[in-house]
Every structure is written in C-alpha cells, then in structure tokens.
Coordinates of C-alpha atoms in Angstrom, one line a residue:
Chain A
M8 CA -31.0 -58.6 -200.1
T9 CA -28.1 -57.3 -202.0
E10 CA -28.6 -55.7 -205.4
K11 CA -28.2 -58.0 -208.4
K12 CA -25.8 -57.0 -211.2
L13 CA -25.8 -58.2 -214.8
T14 CA -22.8 -60.5 -214.7
K15 CA -21.1 -63.0 -217.0
G16 CA -20.8 -66.6 -215.7
N17 CA -17.1 -66.7 -215.8
I18 CA -16.8 -63.4 -213.9
A19 CA -19.3 -64.5 -211.3
L20 CA -17.1 -67.6 -210.7
A21 CA -13.9 -65.5 -210.6
E22 CA -15.5 -63.1 -208.1
G23 CA -16.8 -66.0 -206.1
S24 CA -13.3 -67.4 -205.7
I25 CA -12.1 -64.1 -204.3
Q26 CA -14.9 -63.9 -201.9
A27 CA -14.2 -67.5 -200.8
G28 CA -10.8 -66.3 -199.7
C29 CA -8.8 -67.7 -202.6
L30 CA -5.8 -65.5 -202.9
L31 CA -3.7 -67.7 -205.2
Y32 CA -4.6 -68.5 -208.7
F33 CA -2.4 -70.3 -211.2
G34 CA -3.6 -70.9 -214.8
Y35 CA -3.1 -70.9 -218.5
P36 CA -5.3 -69.3 -221.1
I37 CA -7.7 -71.3 -223.2
T38 CA -11.1 -70.4 -224.7
P39 CA -13.8 -70.3 -223.4
Q40 CA -12.6 -69.7 -219.9
S41 CA -10.0 -66.9 -220.3
D42 CA -12.2 -64.3 -218.6
I43 CA -11.5 -66.1 -215.4
P44 CA -7.7 -65.6 -215.4
E45 CA -8.1 -62.2 -216.9
Y46 CA -10.4 -61.1 -214.1
L47 CA -8.1 -62.5 -211.5
A48 CA -5.0 -61.0 -213.1
Q49 CA -6.7 -57.6 -212.7
N50 CA -8.2 -58.1 -209.3
L51 CA -6.1 -60.4 -207.2
P52 CA -3.0 -58.0 -206.9
K53 CA -5.3 -55.3 -205.6
I54 CA -6.1 -57.3 -202.5
G55 CA -2.6 -58.7 -201.9
G56 CA -3.3 -61.9 -203.8
T57 CA -1.2 -63.7 -206.3
F58 CA -1.9 -64.4 -210.0
V59 CA 0.6 -66.5 -211.9
Q60 CA 0.2 -67.3 -215.6
A61 CA 2.0 -70.7 -215.8
E62 CA 3.8 -72.0 -218.8
S63 CA 1.3 -74.9 -219.2
E64 CA -1.7 -76.5 -217.5
I65 CA 0.7 -79.1 -216.1
A66 CA 2.6 -76.4 -214.3
S67 CA -0.6 -74.7 -213.2
I68 CA -2.0 -77.7 -211.4
N69 CA 1.3 -78.3 -209.7
M70 CA 1.6 -74.7 -208.6
V71 CA -1.9 -75.2 -207.1
M72 CA -0.5 -78.3 -205.4
G73 CA 2.3 -76.3 -203.8
A74 CA -0.1 -73.5 -202.7
S75 CA -2.6 -76.0 -201.3
A76 CA 0.1 -77.8 -199.4
S77 CA 0.9 -74.4 -197.9
G78 CA -2.6 -74.4 -196.4
R79 CA -4.0 -71.7 -198.7
R80 CA -7.2 -71.6 -200.8
T81 CA -6.1 -71.9 -204.4
M82 CA -7.7 -72.4 -207.8
T83 CA -7.0 -73.1 -211.4
S84 CA -9.3 -73.0 -214.4
S85 CA -9.2 -74.3 -217.9
S86 CA -11.2 -76.1 -220.6
G87 CA -11.2 -79.6 -222.0
P88 CA -7.7 -80.0 -223.5
G89 CA -6.1 -78.1 -220.6
I90 CA -8.0 -80.2 -218.0
S91 CA -6.7 -83.3 -219.8
L92 CA -3.1 -82.1 -219.1
M93 CA -4.0 -81.5 -215.4
Q94 CA -5.1 -85.1 -214.8
E95 CA -1.8 -86.2 -213.5
G96 CA -1.8 -83.3 -210.9
L97 CA -5.5 -84.1 -210.0
S98 CA -4.6 -87.6 -209.2
Y99 CA -1.7 -86.4 -207.0
L100 CA -3.9 -83.9 -205.2
A101 CA -6.4 -86.6 -204.5
G102 CA -3.7 -89.1 -203.4
S103 CA -2.1 -86.5 -201.2
E104 CA -5.4 -85.4 -199.8
L105 CA -5.0 -81.8 -200.8
P106 CA -7.9 -79.4 -201.3
A107 CA -8.1 -77.2 -204.4
V108 CA -10.7 -75.9 -206.8
I109 CA -10.4 -76.8 -210.5
V110 CA -12.7 -75.2 -213.0
N111 CA -13.6 -76.7 -216.3
I112 CA -15.6 -74.5 -218.7
M113 CA -16.2 -77.3 -221.1
R114 CA -15.7 -76.9 -224.9
C115 CA -16.4 -79.6 -227.4
G116 CA -13.9 -82.2 -228.3
P117 CA -12.3 -84.7 -228.6
G118 CA -8.9 -83.3 -229.6
L119 CA -8.8 -79.6 -230.2
G120 CA -12.5 -79.8 -231.1
G121 CA -14.2 -76.5 -231.0
I122 CA -15.1 -73.8 -228.5
A123 CA -18.8 -74.4 -228.5
P124 CA -20.5 -75.6 -225.3
T125 CA -20.7 -79.3 -224.4
Q126 CA -20.8 -81.6 -221.5
G127 CA -18.3 -84.0 -223.1
D128 CA -16.0 -84.0 -220.0
Y129 CA -18.6 -85.5 -217.7
N130 CA -16.9 -88.9 -217.5
Q131 CA -13.4 -87.4 -217.1
A132 CA -14.6 -85.3 -214.2
V133 CA -16.9 -87.8 -212.5
H134 CA -15.2 -91.1 -213.1
G135 CA -11.6 -90.2 -213.0
G136 CA -9.3 -89.1 -215.8
G137 CA -6.1 -89.4 -213.9
H138 CA -4.5 -92.6 -212.8
G139 CA -5.5 -94.6 -209.7
D140 CA -8.6 -95.0 -207.6
Y141 CA -9.9 -91.6 -206.6
R142 CA -12.9 -89.3 -206.9
N143 CA -13.2 -85.6 -207.4
I144 CA -16.1 -83.7 -205.8
V145 CA -17.9 -82.4 -208.9
L146 CA -20.3 -79.4 -208.9
A147 CA -22.3 -78.4 -212.0
P148 CA -23.7 -74.8 -211.9
G149 CA -26.9 -74.2 -213.9
S150 CA -26.9 -70.4 -213.7
V151 CA -24.6 -67.4 -213.3
Q152 CA -25.8 -67.1 -209.7
E153 CA -24.7 -70.6 -209.1
M154 CA -21.3 -69.9 -210.8
F155 CA -20.8 -67.5 -207.8
D156 CA -22.5 -69.5 -205.1
L157 CA -21.1 -73.0 -206.0
T158 CA -17.6 -71.6 -206.3
I159 CA -17.7 -70.6 -202.6
K160 CA -19.3 -74.0 -201.8
A161 CA -16.5 -75.7 -203.8
F162 CA -13.8 -74.2 -201.6
E163 CA -15.7 -75.2 -198.5
L164 CA -16.2 -78.8 -199.6
A165 CA -12.5 -79.1 -200.8
D166 CA -11.3 -78.0 -197.4
K167 CA -13.8 -80.0 -195.4
Y168 CA -12.8 -83.3 -197.2
R169 CA -9.2 -82.4 -198.2
N170 CA -10.1 -83.3 -201.7
P171 CA -9.9 -81.7 -205.1
T172 CA -13.3 -80.2 -206.1
M173 CA -14.1 -79.6 -209.8
I174 CA -16.7 -77.1 -211.1
I175 CA -17.8 -78.2 -214.5
A176 CA -19.9 -75.8 -216.6
D177 CA -20.5 -75.8 -220.3
A178 CA -19.3 -72.8 -222.2
M179 CA -22.8 -71.4 -222.3
I180 CA -23.0 -71.0 -218.6
G181 CA -19.5 -69.5 -218.6
Q182 CA -20.2 -67.0 -221.3
F183 CA -23.7 -65.7 -220.9
Q184 CA -24.9 -62.9 -218.6
E185 CA -27.6 -62.9 -216.0
P186 CA -28.5 -60.8 -213.0
C187 CA -26.3 -62.1 -210.1
R188 CA -26.0 -61.3 -206.5
L189 CA -22.2 -61.0 -205.9
T190 CA -22.1 -61.4 -202.2
P191 CA -22.2 -64.7 -200.3
E192 CA -25.6 -65.7 -198.9
K193 CA -24.0 -66.7 -195.6
P194 CA -20.6 -66.2 -194.1
V195 CA -17.9 -68.3 -195.9
E196 CA -16.8 -71.3 -193.9
L197 CA -13.1 -71.5 -193.2
A198 CA -11.3 -74.7 -192.1
E199 CA -8.3 -75.3 -189.8
K200 CA -5.4 -76.9 -191.6
P201 CA -3.3 -78.7 -189.1
W202 CA -1.6 -80.6 -191.9
A203 CA -0.3 -77.6 -193.8
L204 CA 3.4 -77.3 -194.6
T205 CA 4.5 -74.0 -193.1
G206 CA 8.0 -74.8 -191.7
R207 CA 8.4 -77.0 -188.7
K208 CA 9.0 -74.2 -186.2
G209 CA 7.5 -75.1 -182.8
R210 CA 6.3 -78.5 -183.9
D211 CA 7.3 -81.8 -185.6
P212 CA 8.0 -81.8 -189.3
R213 CA 5.0 -82.5 -191.6
L214 CA 4.9 -84.4 -194.8
V215 CA 2.4 -84.3 -197.7
K216 CA 2.8 -87.3 -200.0
S217 CA 1.0 -89.9 -202.1
L218 CA 3.7 -92.7 -202.3
Y219 CA 3.0 -95.7 -200.1
L220 CA 5.5 -98.5 -200.6
G221 CA 5.2 -100.5 -197.4
D222 CA 3.2 -103.7 -197.1
Y223 CA -0.6 -102.9 -197.3
E224 CA 0.1 -99.2 -196.8
Q225 CA -1.4 -98.3 -200.2
E226 CA -4.4 -100.5 -199.6
E227 CA -5.0 -98.8 -196.2
H228 CA -4.6 -95.4 -197.8
N229 CA -7.1 -96.2 -200.6
L230 CA -9.6 -97.7 -198.1
L231 CA -9.4 -94.5 -196.1
L232 CA -10.0 -92.5 -199.3
K233 CA -13.0 -94.8 -200.1
K234 CA -14.4 -94.1 -196.6
K235 CA -14.1 -90.4 -197.3
Y236 CA -15.9 -90.7 -200.7
D237 CA -18.7 -92.7 -199.1
E238 CA -19.1 -90.0 -196.5
I239 CA -19.3 -87.4 -199.3
Q240 CA -21.9 -89.5 -201.1
D241 CA -23.9 -89.7 -197.9
N242 CA -23.8 -86.1 -196.9
E243 CA -23.2 -83.7 -199.8
V244 CA -25.7 -84.5 -202.5
M245 CA -27.2 -81.3 -203.9
V246 CA -30.1 -81.6 -206.4
E247 CA -32.9 -79.4 -207.7
M248 CA -36.2 -81.2 -208.1
K249 CA -39.2 -79.6 -209.8
N250 CA -42.7 -80.6 -210.8
L251 CA -42.2 -84.1 -209.5
D252 CA -45.4 -84.6 -207.5
D253 CA -47.7 -85.4 -210.4
A254 CA -45.0 -86.2 -213.0
E255 CA -45.4 -89.1 -215.4
L256 CA -41.9 -88.5 -216.9
I257 CA -38.8 -87.1 -215.3
I258 CA -36.1 -85.3 -217.2
V259 CA -32.6 -85.6 -215.7
A260 CA -30.3 -82.9 -216.9
F261 CA -27.6 -80.6 -215.6
G262 CA -26.1 -77.3 -216.7
T263 CA -27.5 -75.7 -219.9
P264 CA -29.7 -78.7 -220.9
S265 CA -31.5 -78.4 -217.5
R266 CA -32.5 -74.9 -218.5
V267 CA -33.7 -76.1 -221.9
A268 CA -35.5 -78.9 -220.1
K269 CA -37.3 -76.4 -217.9
T270 CA -38.7 -74.6 -221.0
A271 CA -39.6 -77.9 -222.6
I272 CA -41.4 -78.9 -219.3
G273 CA -43.4 -75.7 -219.5
L274 CA -44.4 -76.4 -223.1
A275 CA -45.3 -80.0 -222.2
R276 CA -47.5 -78.9 -219.3
E277 CA -49.3 -76.5 -221.6
E278 CA -50.3 -79.6 -223.6
G279 CA -51.3 -81.5 -220.5
L280 CA -48.2 -83.7 -220.3
K281 CA -47.0 -84.1 -216.7
V282 CA -43.2 -83.8 -216.8
G283 CA -40.8 -83.1 -213.9
L284 CA -37.1 -82.4 -213.5
I285 CA -34.3 -83.7 -211.5
R286 CA -31.2 -81.6 -211.9
P287 CA -28.1 -82.9 -210.2
I288 CA -26.1 -80.0 -208.8
T289 CA -23.4 -82.4 -207.5
L290 CA -22.3 -84.9 -210.1
F291 CA -20.2 -86.6 -207.6
P292 CA -21.8 -87.3 -205.2
F293 CA -24.6 -88.3 -207.6
P294 CA -28.2 -88.0 -206.5
V295 CA -28.7 -91.8 -206.6
N296 CA -31.4 -92.0 -204.0
E297 CA -33.5 -89.2 -205.5
I298 CA -33.4 -90.7 -208.9
Y299 CA -34.2 -94.2 -207.6
E300 CA -37.1 -93.0 -205.5
H301 CA -38.8 -91.0 -208.3
S302 CA -38.0 -93.4 -211.1
A303 CA -39.7 -96.2 -209.2
R304 CA -42.9 -94.2 -209.3
V305 CA -42.7 -92.5 -212.7
K306 CA -41.3 -95.3 -214.9
N307 CA -40.2 -92.9 -217.6
V308 CA -36.9 -91.1 -217.4
L309 CA -35.5 -88.9 -220.1
V310 CA -31.8 -87.9 -219.8
V311 CA -30.8 -84.8 -221.8
E312 CA -27.1 -84.1 -222.2
M313 CA -24.8 -82.2 -224.4
N314 CA -22.8 -85.3 -225.2
T315 CA -23.5 -88.7 -226.7
G316 CA -24.6 -90.2 -223.4
Q317 CA -22.3 -90.0 -220.4
M318 CA -24.4 -89.2 -217.3
V319 CA -27.2 -91.5 -218.7
R320 CA -25.1 -94.5 -217.5
D321 CA -25.1 -93.2 -214.0
V322 CA -28.9 -92.6 -214.2
R323 CA -29.4 -96.2 -215.4
I324 CA -27.4 -97.5 -212.5
A325 CA -29.4 -95.3 -210.0
A326 CA -32.9 -95.7 -211.5
H327 CA -35.4 -98.3 -210.5
K328 CA -35.1 -101.5 -212.7
D329 CA -38.5 -101.1 -214.1
A330 CA -38.0 -97.5 -215.3
A331 CA -37.6 -96.9 -219.0
I332 CA -34.5 -94.7 -219.6
H333 CA -34.6 -92.5 -222.7
F334 CA -31.7 -90.4 -223.9
Y335 CA -31.4 -87.3 -226.0
G336 CA -28.0 -85.9 -226.6
R337 CA -26.3 -83.2 -228.7
P338 CA -22.6 -83.7 -228.6
G339 CA -21.3 -80.1 -229.1
G340 CA -21.4 -77.7 -232.0
G341 CA -25.2 -77.9 -231.8
F342 CA -27.8 -77.4 -229.0
P343 CA -30.8 -79.2 -227.7
F344 CA -33.8 -76.9 -228.2
P345 CA -37.0 -76.9 -226.2
D346 CA -39.0 -78.2 -229.1
D347 CA -36.5 -81.1 -229.6
V348 CA -36.9 -82.0 -226.0
L349 CA -40.7 -81.8 -226.2
N350 CA -40.6 -84.2 -229.1
E351 CA -38.5 -86.6 -227.1
I352 CA -40.9 -86.3 -224.2
K353 CA -43.8 -87.2 -226.5
T354 CA -41.9 -90.1 -228.0
A355 CA -41.0 -91.4 -224.6
L356 CA -44.5 -91.2 -223.2
G357 CA -45.8 -92.9 -226.3
G358 CA -43.5 -95.8 -225.5
G359 CA -41.1 -94.9 -228.2
P360 CA -37.5 -96.1 -228.6
R361 CA -35.2 -95.9 -225.5
Chain B
M1 CA 34.8 -82.9 -174.5
N2 CA 34.3 -80.8 -177.5
A3 CA 32.8 -82.5 -180.5
I4 CA 34.6 -81.5 -183.6
F5 CA 32.6 -83.6 -186.0
K6 CA 29.0 -84.7 -185.7
R7 CA 25.9 -85.4 -187.6
P8 CA 24.2 -82.1 -188.6
D9 CA 21.0 -81.3 -186.6
S10 CA 19.2 -81.0 -190.0
L11 CA 19.9 -84.6 -190.9
T12 CA 18.1 -87.5 -189.2
N13 CA 19.8 -90.7 -188.2
A14 CA 17.5 -92.8 -190.5
P15 CA 19.3 -95.7 -192.2
T16 CA 20.0 -94.7 -195.8
H17 CA 18.2 -96.3 -198.7
F18 CA 20.9 -95.2 -201.1
C19 CA 23.2 -97.8 -202.6
P20 CA 26.7 -98.1 -201.0
G21 CA 29.0 -95.8 -203.0
C22 CA 26.2 -93.4 -204.1
T23 CA 27.0 -89.7 -203.4
H24 CA 23.3 -88.7 -202.8
G25 CA 24.2 -89.1 -199.1
I26 CA 27.0 -86.6 -199.4
A27 CA 24.6 -84.1 -201.1
H28 CA 22.1 -84.6 -198.3
R29 CA 24.7 -84.1 -195.6
L30 CA 26.0 -80.9 -197.3
I31 CA 22.4 -79.5 -197.6
A32 CA 21.8 -80.3 -193.9
E33 CA 25.1 -78.6 -192.8
A34 CA 24.1 -75.6 -194.9
M35 CA 20.7 -75.4 -193.2
D36 CA 22.3 -75.7 -189.8
E37 CA 24.8 -73.0 -190.5
L38 CA 22.2 -70.6 -191.9
G39 CA 19.8 -71.4 -189.1
I40 CA 16.9 -72.0 -191.6
T41 CA 15.7 -75.5 -190.7
D42 CA 12.6 -74.3 -188.9
R43 CA 11.4 -72.4 -192.0
T44 CA 12.6 -74.6 -194.8
I45 CA 10.2 -76.7 -197.0
G46 CA 11.8 -79.4 -199.1
I47 CA 10.3 -80.7 -202.3
P48 CA 11.8 -83.9 -203.8
G49 CA 11.3 -85.0 -207.3
V50 CA 10.6 -88.6 -208.3
G51 CA 13.4 -91.2 -208.3
C52 CA 16.1 -92.0 -205.8
C53 CA 15.6 -88.6 -204.1
V54 CA 11.9 -89.2 -203.3
F55 CA 12.6 -90.2 -199.7
L56 CA 14.0 -86.8 -198.8
Y57 CA 11.6 -86.5 -195.9
R58 CA 13.3 -89.5 -194.1
Y59 CA 16.6 -87.7 -193.9
F60 CA 15.7 -84.1 -193.4
P61 CA 13.6 -83.3 -190.3
I62 CA 11.7 -80.6 -192.2
D63 CA 8.3 -80.1 -193.8
A64 CA 8.2 -81.8 -197.2
L65 CA 6.0 -82.1 -200.2
E66 CA 6.3 -85.0 -202.7
A67 CA 6.0 -83.6 -206.2
P68 CA 4.9 -85.5 -209.4
H69 CA 7.7 -86.6 -211.7
G70 CA 9.5 -83.5 -213.1
R71 CA 7.1 -81.0 -211.5
A72 CA 9.0 -80.1 -208.3
P73 CA 9.8 -76.5 -209.6
A74 CA 6.1 -75.9 -210.2
C75 CA 5.2 -77.2 -206.8
A76 CA 8.0 -75.1 -205.3
T77 CA 6.6 -72.1 -207.1
G78 CA 3.2 -72.6 -205.5
V79 CA 4.7 -73.1 -202.0
K80 CA 6.9 -70.0 -202.4
R81 CA 4.2 -67.8 -203.8
A82 CA 2.0 -68.9 -200.9
Q83 CA 4.8 -68.4 -198.3
P84 CA 7.4 -66.0 -199.5
D85 CA 9.0 -65.9 -196.0
K86 CA 9.9 -69.6 -196.1
V87 CA 13.0 -71.2 -197.6
I88 CA 12.0 -73.6 -200.4
F89 CA 14.2 -76.1 -202.1
A90 CA 13.6 -78.7 -204.7
Y91 CA 15.8 -81.7 -205.1
Q92 CA 15.8 -83.3 -208.5
G93 CA 17.7 -86.0 -210.4
D94 CA 18.6 -85.8 -214.1
G95 CA 15.6 -87.7 -215.5
D96 CA 13.3 -85.6 -213.3
M97 CA 14.8 -82.2 -214.2
A98 CA 16.4 -82.6 -217.6
A99 CA 13.7 -84.8 -219.3
I100 CA 10.2 -84.9 -218.1
G101 CA 10.5 -81.6 -216.1
T102 CA 12.4 -79.4 -218.6
S103 CA 9.5 -77.1 -219.1
E104 CA 8.9 -76.7 -215.3
I105 CA 12.6 -76.0 -214.5
I106 CA 13.1 -73.6 -217.4
H107 CA 10.1 -71.5 -216.6
A108 CA 10.6 -71.5 -212.9
A109 CA 14.1 -70.3 -213.5
N110 CA 13.0 -67.8 -216.1
R111 CA 10.4 -66.3 -213.8
G112 CA 13.2 -65.8 -211.3
E113 CA 11.3 -67.8 -208.7
N114 CA 13.0 -67.2 -205.4
I115 CA 13.7 -70.9 -204.8
T116 CA 16.7 -73.1 -204.8
V117 CA 17.1 -76.3 -206.8
F118 CA 19.6 -79.0 -206.1
F119 CA 20.2 -81.0 -209.2
V120 CA 21.9 -84.4 -208.8
N121 CA 23.4 -85.5 -212.1
N122 CA 24.5 -89.0 -212.3
A123 CA 24.0 -89.5 -216.0
V124 CA 21.5 -92.3 -215.6
Y125 CA 18.0 -93.1 -214.3
G126 CA 18.8 -94.6 -210.9
M127 CA 15.7 -95.8 -209.3
T128 CA 14.1 -97.3 -212.4
G129 CA 17.1 -99.5 -213.0
G130 CA 19.7 -97.7 -215.1
Q131 CA 18.0 -96.4 -218.2
M132 CA 19.4 -93.6 -220.4
A133 CA 19.0 -90.1 -219.1
P134 CA 19.3 -86.8 -221.0
T135 CA 22.7 -86.4 -219.3
T136 CA 23.9 -89.9 -220.2
L137 CA 27.4 -89.4 -221.8
L138 CA 28.0 -90.3 -225.5
G139 CA 29.1 -93.9 -225.7
Q140 CA 27.7 -94.7 -222.2
H141 CA 26.0 -98.0 -221.9
T142 CA 22.6 -98.0 -220.2
T143 CA 19.7 -100.5 -220.3
T144 CA 18.0 -98.4 -223.0
S145 CA 21.2 -97.4 -224.8
P146 CA 22.7 -100.9 -224.7
F147 CA 25.2 -100.1 -227.6
G148 CA 26.3 -96.9 -226.0
R149 CA 24.6 -93.5 -226.4
D150 CA 24.9 -92.3 -230.1
F151 CA 24.3 -88.7 -230.8
K152 CA 22.8 -89.6 -234.2
S153 CA 19.9 -91.4 -232.6
E154 CA 19.9 -90.2 -229.0
G155 CA 21.2 -86.7 -229.2
Y156 CA 23.7 -85.1 -226.9
P157 CA 24.0 -84.9 -223.1
I158 CA 22.3 -81.8 -221.9
R159 CA 24.3 -79.3 -219.9
M160 CA 21.6 -77.9 -217.5
A161 CA 23.7 -75.5 -215.4
E162 CA 24.9 -73.7 -218.6
L163 CA 21.4 -73.8 -220.2
L164 CA 19.8 -72.3 -217.1
A165 CA 22.5 -69.7 -216.7
T166 CA 21.3 -68.1 -220.0
L167 CA 18.0 -67.1 -218.3
E168 CA 17.6 -63.6 -216.8
G169 CA 15.7 -64.9 -213.8
V170 CA 18.6 -67.0 -212.6
A171 CA 20.7 -65.5 -209.8
Y172 CA 23.1 -68.3 -209.4
S173 CA 23.9 -71.4 -211.5
T174 CA 26.8 -73.6 -210.8
R175 CA 28.1 -77.1 -211.3
V176 CA 30.1 -78.9 -208.6
A177 CA 31.2 -82.5 -208.1
L178 CA 31.0 -84.9 -205.2
H179 CA 33.9 -87.3 -205.8
S180 CA 36.8 -85.9 -203.7
P181 CA 37.2 -84.0 -200.4
K182 CA 38.3 -80.9 -202.3
H183 CA 35.2 -81.0 -204.5
V184 CA 32.9 -81.8 -201.6
T185 CA 34.2 -78.6 -199.9
Q186 CA 33.5 -76.6 -203.0
A187 CA 30.1 -78.1 -203.3
K188 CA 29.3 -77.1 -199.7
K189 CA 30.2 -73.5 -200.5
A190 CA 27.9 -73.6 -203.6
I191 CA 25.0 -75.0 -201.6
V192 CA 25.4 -72.3 -198.9
K193 CA 25.6 -69.6 -201.6
A194 CA 22.5 -70.9 -203.3
F195 CA 20.5 -70.7 -200.1
E196 CA 21.9 -67.3 -199.4
M197 CA 20.8 -66.1 -202.8
Q198 CA 17.2 -67.1 -201.9
I199 CA 17.4 -65.6 -198.4
K200 CA 18.5 -62.3 -199.9
E201 CA 15.7 -62.6 -202.5
M202 CA 18.0 -62.5 -205.4
G203 CA 16.1 -64.9 -207.6
F204 CA 16.4 -68.5 -208.8
S205 CA 19.4 -70.5 -207.7
V206 CA 20.5 -73.9 -208.9
V207 CA 23.4 -76.2 -207.9
E208 CA 24.2 -79.1 -210.3
M209 CA 26.1 -81.8 -208.5
L210 CA 28.0 -84.5 -210.5
S211 CA 27.2 -87.6 -208.6
T212 CA 27.8 -91.4 -208.8
C213 CA 25.6 -94.2 -209.6
N214 CA 28.0 -97.1 -209.3
T215 CA 25.2 -99.6 -209.2
N216 CA 23.8 -98.7 -212.6
W217 CA 27.2 -97.7 -214.1
R218 CA 28.2 -101.3 -213.1
V219 CA 31.4 -100.2 -211.6
S220 CA 32.9 -100.3 -208.0
P221 CA 32.3 -97.3 -205.8
L222 CA 36.0 -96.2 -206.2
E223 CA 35.9 -96.6 -209.9
A224 CA 32.7 -94.5 -210.0
L225 CA 34.5 -91.6 -208.2
K226 CA 37.2 -91.8 -210.8
T227 CA 34.6 -91.8 -213.6
I228 CA 33.3 -88.5 -212.4
E229 CA 36.8 -87.1 -212.8
S230 CA 37.7 -88.8 -216.0
E231 CA 34.4 -89.0 -217.9
M232 CA 31.9 -86.5 -216.5
I233 CA 33.9 -83.4 -215.7
P234 CA 35.4 -83.2 -219.3
Y235 CA 31.9 -83.0 -220.7
F236 CA 30.2 -81.3 -217.7
P237 CA 32.8 -78.7 -216.7
L238 CA 32.7 -77.4 -213.1
G239 CA 32.3 -73.7 -212.4
V240 CA 29.9 -70.9 -211.8
F241 CA 27.9 -70.0 -214.9
R242 CA 25.9 -67.1 -213.5
E243 CA 26.1 -65.2 -210.3
R244 CA 24.2 -62.1 -209.4
T245 CA 26.2 -59.7 -207.3
G246 CA 23.5 -57.2 -206.4
K247 CA 19.9 -56.7 -207.1
D248 CA 21.0 -55.7 -210.6
F249 CA 17.8 -57.1 -212.0
L250 CA 15.6 -54.5 -210.4

C-alpha cells in the first residue's frame, strides 16, 4: 500500500490525469477549477506533455477534439459557465465517437451565479446539453481519492467506448483536502486506436466525422450510438451501497451530499432509525436496477441534492412504483447539513410530505 | 508516351459536388498538386470547416477531421500539438473563418501554431443559400442583405489576410485569386510556400483565395470570373502581407 498524502481534490484529479497517460491538456481558467490547469501547466512540460491555455472554452474543447482524433489521451476542465460553452464540442465529440475527458467542478448558477459548490449541472451532464441525441458517460467522485481513481477510470471508459466522459464534482470535492493515495490501484488500461488520424502512410485514409447526409445514414449512426449507450448502461454502473440490509429508508445522494448523508445516517442510527445509502458513482449509466430493487423493499426514498431537484427525477423513474420519493435540496450558496437531513429522514418516516 | 498533364495523385476522381463555375475545385487541385510536389500526402491531415468545403475528404485521399463551424483552427491546433511531425491544414470559407470562427483563427494565428489555413473567400455564404458574409462587398445583394450591404447597418467587409498579417505568430499571410490562368499560377506558388513555411516550422501560414460563387451571386460562371477582377480585387487587394524570411521570431 502506497503512502497517502494530504491532497486537494482538484490536484488529485490533475495528477490522476497524468498517471492515466494524458499528455495533452487544453483549458481556460475559471473558479473553482483553476488548480487543475495550474497544476498541469507546471507538470505536463516536465514529462514531455503539452499544456495549452486556449482563448476560450469553445477553443479548448475543439483542441481536445483534434488531439483526441490524433489518438491521444486528452482532457479539459472547467466549471458551469465554461462547460455551457463546450456543449457544441461535446455534441461533436459524441457524434464523431471521439474519446475525451471533460471535467466540471460545479459552481452555482444559473448565469454567472457564484463560486460556491452545487450540483446544478446534473441535467446538463446527464441528459445532454449539446444538440442531438447523445449521452456522455458521467462519473461523480465523492472523495479526493475518487478524484484520482475515477479520473483514471474516466480515460479508460472514454477509450473503451469512444465516447466523451465527464467527471462532475461540486466545488467542495474539488477544493478540500484529504489523505489520498496518488498511485493507481491497478495498471492503467490502454486501448488500441485503429481509427486515429495519423497520416495515411502505409494504409487507406481515415476520416473522423459527424455529418451523415445520405438516406437513413444518420438514423443508422444514431441507432449504433444507442446500442453503445445500452451497452454502457448494462456493463458500467458503479454504485456505493451502505446499510441497506435492514434499512427502512434509503437516501440517494452523490458527491458532497452523500457525505453529509453518511453523517446523518450515523445520527439516525443512534436514534434507532434504520437508514441506508445508495450513492451513484456513475450518473450515466444510472444505477437503475439497484434503486428499483431496494426501493421495492424499503418504500421510502429520500433524495438529497445540491440543486432544486434534478437527479430526483431519475430516481423516480428508476424506483418501484409503490415507493415514496422524498426530496431535500439546497441549490447552491448554502449546504445541506446532517441535522437538516436527519429532520428530513424523520419527516419521511413519519409519512410527511413528499 | 509521356503524360504532360494529369490528375494529381493527391486528388481523388470523385465527382465534384461544387456548382459548375465554382473555383473551389481549382483550389482543391492546387492544394493536391502542392502536396504531390512536396511529397507530404502520406503525413498530411486535412480539417475542413463547415459549408461548401465540408466534403474535403471526398477529394483528398488523406486523413481528415470534420470540425464544428468556425472551429477548424482550434481542432488543427489539437492535431498539431498531438502530432508535430504531421502536416496539418484547415480549409475554411468566409462565414466559417471571418464570422463564427474569428476568435479561433485569430488566436491560432497569434500563437503561431505551425499549421496552414486555406481561406476561400467568395463574399457570400454558399452552402446555406447565399446569405451575407463578413466579406460581402458594400452594395452586394444577398438573401440577408436584399437591398445591398450598407456599412451603416452591416459594417464593412473584413480583410482577413491583412488583419492576420498584423499578428506576430504569423509566418506567411497572402491573398491570391482564382479567376485567370495567371492568377491560378500565382495561387499555386502561394499554396506551396504556405506548406513550406509549416514544414520549416516557421509558424502560422494562411492563403486567402478570392473565389467565385456564381450560383449565389446570380451571375454566369464567366461573369463571376470578371466580378473577381472588377469588384473583389479593388477591395481585397492581392499580395503578400507578411512573410517571414528566417526564424526571426526566435
């Protein structure tokens, strides 16, 4: 076991990208994620990598597109307003089946909003944001260690499925420090890229595109993408499940609220209230089966989010029809505290408002 | 028997999608001839913008990446930074480069990205059906400037070759025209030089080509060629606006 080192979330993620073999980073500064480009500006050149501060987030994501089409592991990072500007590029990456890692350290909006943590970009990340019919793989770290581990995983998934993968973490996960093991748990998986544009020498020319004008071509392409998304849903769900065996209420939460929920669950159990946790680590693919199975038995589900209710819709769709779905949300600029969540647990178990 | 004139190896025999009378085909041929002469086809990656030029991959037997509208210089930056040993060119129209993609072209040029951009200026949006472009001439009628472009409401046509030439990262910026054999010969030399600048790692190179769009200009192909001479060149003068002679930027 390698020694753990006190590390900031954003730094763990940046170091994770290097260890995943990402040698090309393109980005634009925005709070609260600027530690990531700063760390990579410092460290990528030392190992022969490339750091480019682009003129905008639009340029960043398109530089990522070029580097990805070259068959290289590449990443950009930003926060809410910048991610909005990248949506065009994300749609093109998905349409062109190009792998890349896009990091959103979420700040609160809409608009310029503020720099406090939220999860307000859940819908944008999980249900699109760009034009057309596509999905991003979406990973949601809940600790500094996961900022490191899931970054490596993000590159592996992006390459495996030739699909953009987003890491969404609230500003709290990005900014706080925890002991972290900064070496991969297992060897990093690398993928062959027989589609990469490297000059035609010794082979036929290759093309990376997203335009399909012929009869039924676009439909065929979209159905192929759909097949891929189904495969991802079937094979790549990651979820943490705790205290579910005897639970009478399940909290569903990701990121910082999942940590608050864990404390609240401890407080609840001290009072004899049997509460468990389902923490989606992948937001797409969503842990549909896990939520269905446990909600069928438990009947009470409390969704805690740092927004006004975005993931709760996916939980409603996934949950058993007889389960009561309760929601507690703080939309940014304020936090859910363990006592607040405990009160919500009590209200829910008392048959209170949904 | 010796062939004295043939299709360049770097040009496919695909039937063209360009309108009869359009000079995109000439630009394509010149780029293909240049690739042949420089022997770079095997290591060249082409990046078309959005618009009439989007089917670049049909005509050049090279690796290609379709960029979003206006973003070809950013995509080209990513490709070149990932593969500095390859020859990278973007191919953009006037709407693509001079409107939606102004930020990307200016900053790629200013960073001195070691890429080549071919800029086909026909003063109109071609593929979308003849709307006003940033390069549309004053008084020119388009579907969105139906009374003729008026500087008071639509501003002035942008001279991209001159604008880019002011940037330190630019090694070569020139404007040529494709309407006569003499001008085509000059254009060919400019295209070769632009590629050479990249091969010698001198920095960013751009060739603006005054081109026809007889379909959307609503004139015959022959009249369109004359329009380049009589209308376009007076506003968009031909010439070299910046040319690095050595690695003077180092």
